[in-house]
Amino acid sequence: MRAYLARRVVQALVVLVLVSLGGFTVLHLAPGGPVAIYAMSPTMSAEDMERLTRQLGLDQPLHVQYAKWAGGLVTANWGRSYRDGRVVLEVIADRIPATLVLMLSAFTVAVVLGLTTGIVSAVRQYSIFDHAMTLGAMVALSIPTFWLGLMGIYVFAELLRVLPPGNIGTIGAPFALADRLRHLLLPAATLGVVMVATWSRYTRASMLEVIGEDYIRTARAKGVSRGAIVLKHALKNALIPLVTLAGLQLPLVFSGALVTETVFTWPGMGRLFVDSIGYRDYPVLMGILLLTATLVVVGTLAADLVYAAIDPRVRHA
Amino acid sequence: MSTHAATAGTLAAPGARRTLSSVVLGRFVRHRPAVVSVVLIVLLGGGAVFAERLSPRDPVYIDMGHKFARPLTRGHLLGADELGRDVLSRLLHAGRVSLAVGLAAMAVTVLIGAVVGAVAGYRGGLVDTLLLRLTDAMLSFPPIFMLLALAAFVRPSLASMTVIIGVTSWMDVTRMVRSQILTLREREFVLGARALGAPASRILARHLFPNTVGIIAVAATLAVARAILLESYISFLGYGIQPPFASWGNMLNNAQSYFATAPWVAIFPGVMITVAVTSFNFLGDGLRDALDPRHARSRA
């Protein structure tokens, strides 16, 4: 187990270095650059532009800029936003709670619905329910998230007028849990749809595999009741491979969150990213890219390690 | 379809060729959603190819007199948008953009993915390790974040969208091709070719690649679905195809502001994206089942 752990951690570190190098290079080779937005400004002279470039360190060679920036990462100095001069980590940290609330709610919805439909699909294989779920899962995976959000707003905010069309809470109103929940419902459901299909499919496949095993037949032969077989014998073992799914889904969930936040004007990290692109705000963009990629790498690693701890067969594969 | 014949040919003895390809075709036809999808894709493709002739109006023609004309009124089958442009005509022309980007990006995706996967799988060792870590690194970026970061810095065009989607989507193909090559590499016919002194390039091109055609066909179909979806995201967020030219994604740009007056402006483009993406996903599903019966049995 220790050798496996060491190998996986080294792999993850290599990936993280590649991630930071790749992201940094791409953003810095891009035409325009952070000073370009001032080019249109009538109050900026050519000398001002040059001075600004020097001040931001953009005139130095790329590898020097990277070394300086990467050195800062280790000491928790991720630079300052080009837009308003605030510390990058603070700017991002401000947005994390909103994104976290959204993602966790969607995750809960997806796991509860996904497991239930997946189990029923597997137990009643080839039933009308199973076929409907197969079709539904494929459509759910194919619907553009932003359009699903738009349709949600149209139906529930515009036609029925039962839910607010966006934002994290009523503007100007003091904090109230009921108000927050009402605002959370549509975005969480939208993001949940992205995930629920995958959870349902994986649960179904995993359950079907376990149901075919010999020990299930033995339990059946012993006269164990159907419900006990499904829930106690099959589900317990079927859940093991699903542990990795939470980690594997992270990139998709982050992408979905970005789009959902944009549609619902949800003040999270995804919207910060979209806004920062408009301002060519490199430090914030790099900060978010690095943070999300790190979470994905760590999430995958954690999922693999948990899996290996539960199921010893994996370590030796 | 040619992919069936090609795969069947590599798997079967020469005499059994026709039988096996018809078996594969038979399996495909039994996958009903896939068959329906083929019909839908042909319809969408036809609409895109003949967009000029099928469109009742010029898709960029602004006619404020027809602003927000309801569907089925004043010659607008699917209504008109905020500038009085015909929604149906725009959908047909937008289909050109979306399908063209989808197919072209798929080509880039498959090309990069297959080459990287084949090299990694065949060479092994350090090359494999490095390429594998590179693939992992690319997979760690949430796709939309990476796409937006790239799309924001280049002038949006059909070509730039195609390249950007292609270079951020090849990793799945790489993984599939690599693992396929890894298993094939140890097979007797490859050992035989190597023993006869065939160079690596010949072994790859003549012996390994033809045997990956099946999985590449599946991966390619799924790549089209993914590319259409990603194009719609970028265009919706304003970094893709620019107005007045229509793409299914950018038609939804401002749709939210007109919900109260003109919901049809928001509804139809989304339906088109969903139908197109679902169809290509089901087609890939059907191809996989037809080409790999083991998979079909465990899945179905």
Short mmCIF file of N, CA, C and O in Angstrom, two decimals, chain A residues 11-59:
data_model
loop_
_atom_site.label_atom_id
_atom_site.label_comp_id
_atom_site.label_asym_id
_atom_site.label_seq_id
_atom_site.Cartn_x
_atom_site.Cartn_y
_atom_site.Cartn_z
N GLN A 11 3.05 10.95 -9.08
CA GLN A 11 2.34 11.19 -10.33
C GLN A 11 1.52 12.47 -10.25
O GLN A 11 1.53 13.30 -11.15
N ALA A 12 0.81 12.63 -9.14
CA ALA A 12 -0.05 13.80 -8.97
C ALA A 12 0.78 15.08 -8.97
O ALA A 12 0.38 16.09 -9.56
N LEU A 13 1.95 15.04 -8.33
CA LEU A 13 2.80 16.23 -8.28
C LEU A 13 3.29 16.60 -9.68
O LEU A 13 3.28 17.77 -10.06
N VAL A 14 3.72 15.60 -10.45
CA VAL A 14 4.16 15.86 -11.82
C VAL A 14 3.03 16.51 -12.62
O VAL A 14 3.23 17.50 -13.33
N VAL A 15 1.84 15.97 -12.46
CA VAL A 15 0.69 16.52 -13.17
C VAL A 15 0.46 17.98 -12.78
O VAL A 15 0.21 18.83 -13.63
N LEU A 16 0.60 18.27 -11.49
CA LEU A 16 0.37 19.64 -11.03
C LEU A 16 1.38 20.62 -11.62
O LEU A 16 1.03 21.73 -12.03
N VAL A 17 2.65 20.22 -11.70
CA VAL A 17 3.66 21.08 -12.31
C VAL A 17 3.31 21.32 -13.77
O VAL A 17 3.35 22.46 -14.26
N LEU A 18 2.94 20.27 -14.49
CA LEU A 18 2.55 20.41 -15.89
C LEU A 18 1.35 21.34 -16.03
O LEU A 18 1.29 22.18 -16.93
N VAL A 19 0.41 21.19 -15.11
CA VAL A 19 -0.80 22.02 -15.14
C VAL A 19 -0.43 23.50 -15.00
O VAL A 19 -0.87 24.34 -15.79
N SER A 20 0.41 23.81 -14.03
CA SER A 20 0.76 25.22 -13.80
C SER A 20 1.57 25.76 -14.97
O SER A 20 1.34 26.88 -15.44
N LEU A 21 2.51 24.96 -15.48
CA LEU A 21 3.32 25.39 -16.63
C LEU A 21 2.44 25.65 -17.84
O LEU A 21 2.55 26.68 -18.51
N GLY A 22 1.56 24.70 -18.13
CA GLY A 22 0.70 24.79 -19.30
C GLY A 22 -0.19 26.02 -19.23
O GLY A 22 -0.23 26.83 -20.15
N GLY A 23 -0.89 26.15 -18.13
CA GLY A 23 -1.81 27.28 -17.98
C GLY A 23 -1.10 28.61 -18.08
O GLY A 23 -1.54 29.52 -18.79
N PHE A 24 0.03 28.71 -17.40
CA PHE A 24 0.81 29.95 -17.40
C PHE A 24 1.26 30.31 -18.82
O PHE A 24 1.10 31.44 -19.27
N THR A 25 1.82 29.33 -19.52
CA THR A 25 2.35 29.58 -20.86
C THR A 25 1.25 30.04 -21.81
O THR A 25 1.39 31.05 -22.50
N VAL A 26 0.15 29.30 -21.80
CA VAL A 26 -0.94 29.63 -22.72
C VAL A 26 -1.44 31.05 -22.49
O VAL A 26 -1.54 31.85 -23.42
N LEU A 27 -1.68 31.39 -21.22
CA LEU A 27 -2.23 32.72 -20.94
C LEU A 27 -1.25 33.82 -21.31
O LEU A 27 -1.64 34.90 -21.75
N HIS A 28 0.05 33.57 -21.12
CA HIS A 28 1.02 34.63 -21.36
C HIS A 28 1.43 34.78 -22.81
O HIS A 28 1.88 35.83 -23.23
N LEU A 29 1.28 33.69 -23.59
CA LEU A 29 1.60 33.80 -25.01
C LEU A 29 0.46 34.44 -25.78
O LEU A 29 0.61 34.85 -26.91
N ALA A 30 -0.70 34.51 -25.13
CA ALA A 30 -1.88 35.04 -25.81
C ALA A 30 -1.68 36.50 -26.21
O ALA A 30 -1.08 37.27 -25.46
N PRO A 31 -2.16 36.86 -27.40
CA PRO A 31 -2.04 38.26 -27.84
C PRO A 31 -2.90 39.17 -26.97
O PRO A 31 -3.82 38.71 -26.31
N GLY A 32 -2.59 40.45 -27.00
CA GLY A 32 -3.38 41.38 -26.19
C GLY A 32 -2.65 41.66 -24.89
O GLY A 32 -1.90 42.59 -24.76
N GLY A 33 -2.88 40.82 -23.92
CA GLY A 33 -2.22 41.02 -22.64
C GLY A 33 -2.97 42.01 -21.80
O GLY A 33 -3.87 42.71 -22.28
N PRO A 34 -2.60 42.11 -20.55
CA PRO A 34 -3.38 42.91 -19.60
C PRO A 34 -3.32 44.42 -19.88
O PRO A 34 -4.22 45.15 -19.48
N VAL A 35 -2.27 44.89 -20.57
CA VAL A 35 -2.21 46.33 -20.83
C VAL A 35 -3.09 46.72 -22.01
O VAL A 35 -3.41 47.89 -22.18
N ALA A 36 -3.47 45.71 -22.82
CA ALA A 36 -4.21 46.01 -24.05
C ALA A 36 -5.52 46.73 -23.76
O ALA A 36 -5.96 47.56 -24.56
N ILE A 37 -6.12 46.47 -22.60
CA ILE A 37 -7.43 47.09 -22.33
C ILE A 37 -7.30 48.58 -22.11
O ILE A 37 -8.26 49.33 -22.23
N TYR A 38 -6.07 49.03 -21.79
CA TYR A 38 -5.87 50.47 -21.60
C TYR A 38 -5.52 51.17 -22.90
O TYR A 38 -5.46 52.39 -22.96
N ALA A 39 -5.26 50.38 -23.95
CA ALA A 39 -4.80 50.96 -25.22
C ALA A 39 -5.83 51.95 -25.77
O ALA A 39 -5.48 52.94 -26.42
N MET A 40 -7.11 51.69 -25.51
CA MET A 40 -8.17 52.54 -26.04
C MET A 40 -8.35 53.81 -25.18
O MET A 40 -8.92 54.79 -25.61
N SER A 41 -7.82 53.76 -23.96
CA SER A 41 -8.04 54.86 -23.04
C SER A 41 -7.31 56.12 -23.51
O SER A 41 -6.11 56.09 -23.79
N PRO A 42 -8.00 57.25 -23.62
CA PRO A 42 -7.37 58.48 -24.10
C PRO A 42 -6.38 59.06 -23.10
O PRO A 42 -5.49 59.82 -23.47
N THR A 43 -6.48 58.69 -21.82
CA THR A 43 -5.59 59.27 -20.81
C THR A 43 -4.26 58.52 -20.72
O THR A 43 -3.39 58.91 -19.97
N MET A 44 -4.12 57.43 -21.47
CA MET A 44 -2.90 56.65 -21.37
C MET A 44 -1.96 56.97 -22.53
O MET A 44 -2.31 56.79 -23.69
N SER A 45 -0.75 57.45 -22.24
CA SER A 45 0.23 57.70 -23.30
C SER A 45 1.06 56.45 -23.51
O SER A 45 0.97 55.49 -22.74
N ALA A 46 1.88 56.47 -24.56
CA ALA A 46 2.73 55.33 -24.87
C ALA A 46 3.68 55.05 -23.70
O ALA A 46 3.96 53.91 -23.36
N GLU A 47 4.19 56.16 -23.08
CA GLU A 47 5.12 55.96 -21.96
C GLU A 47 4.42 55.31 -20.78
O GLU A 47 4.97 54.45 -20.10
N ASP A 48 3.16 55.76 -20.54
CA ASP A 48 2.40 55.16 -19.45
C ASP A 48 2.26 53.66 -19.65
O ASP A 48 2.41 52.88 -18.72
N MET A 49 1.95 53.31 -20.91
CA MET A 49 1.77 51.89 -21.23
C MET A 49 3.05 51.11 -20.94
O MET A 49 3.02 50.02 -20.37
N GLU A 50 4.18 51.71 -21.36
CA GLU A 50 5.46 51.04 -21.17
C GLU A 50 5.76 50.86 -19.68
O GLU A 50 6.21 49.82 -19.24
N ARG A 51 5.48 51.94 -18.93
CA ARG A 51 5.74 51.90 -17.49
C ARG A 51 4.88 50.82 -16.82
O ARG A 51 5.34 50.06 -15.98
N LEU A 52 3.64 50.75 -17.25
CA LEU A 52 2.72 49.77 -16.69
C LEU A 52 3.23 48.35 -16.97
O LEU A 52 3.22 47.49 -16.09
N THR A 53 3.68 48.14 -18.22
CA THR A 53 4.21 46.83 -18.59
C THR A 53 5.37 46.45 -17.69
O THR A 53 5.47 45.31 -17.22
N ARG A 54 6.27 47.45 -17.44
CA ARG A 54 7.43 47.19 -16.58
C ARG A 54 6.99 46.89 -15.15
O ARG A 54 7.46 45.97 -14.51
N GLN A 55 6.05 47.71 -14.68
CA GLN A 55 5.57 47.55 -13.30
C GLN A 55 4.99 46.17 -13.05
O GLN A 55 5.20 45.56 -12.02
N LEU A 56 4.24 45.68 -14.02
CA LEU A 56 3.60 44.38 -13.88
C LEU A 56 4.59 43.26 -14.15
O LEU A 56 4.26 42.09 -14.01
N GLY A 57 5.81 43.60 -14.55
CA GLY A 57 6.83 42.58 -14.80
C GLY A 57 6.63 41.86 -16.11
O GLY A 57 7.17 40.78 -16.34
N LEU A 58 5.80 42.42 -17.00
CA LEU A 58 5.47 41.72 -18.25
C LEU A 58 6.56 41.83 -19.30
O LEU A 58 6.48 41.20 -20.35
N ASP A 59 7.60 42.67 -19.02
CA ASP A 59 8.67 42.81 -20.01
C ASP A 59 9.75 41.76 -19.79
O ASP A 59 10.64 41.59 -20.62
#
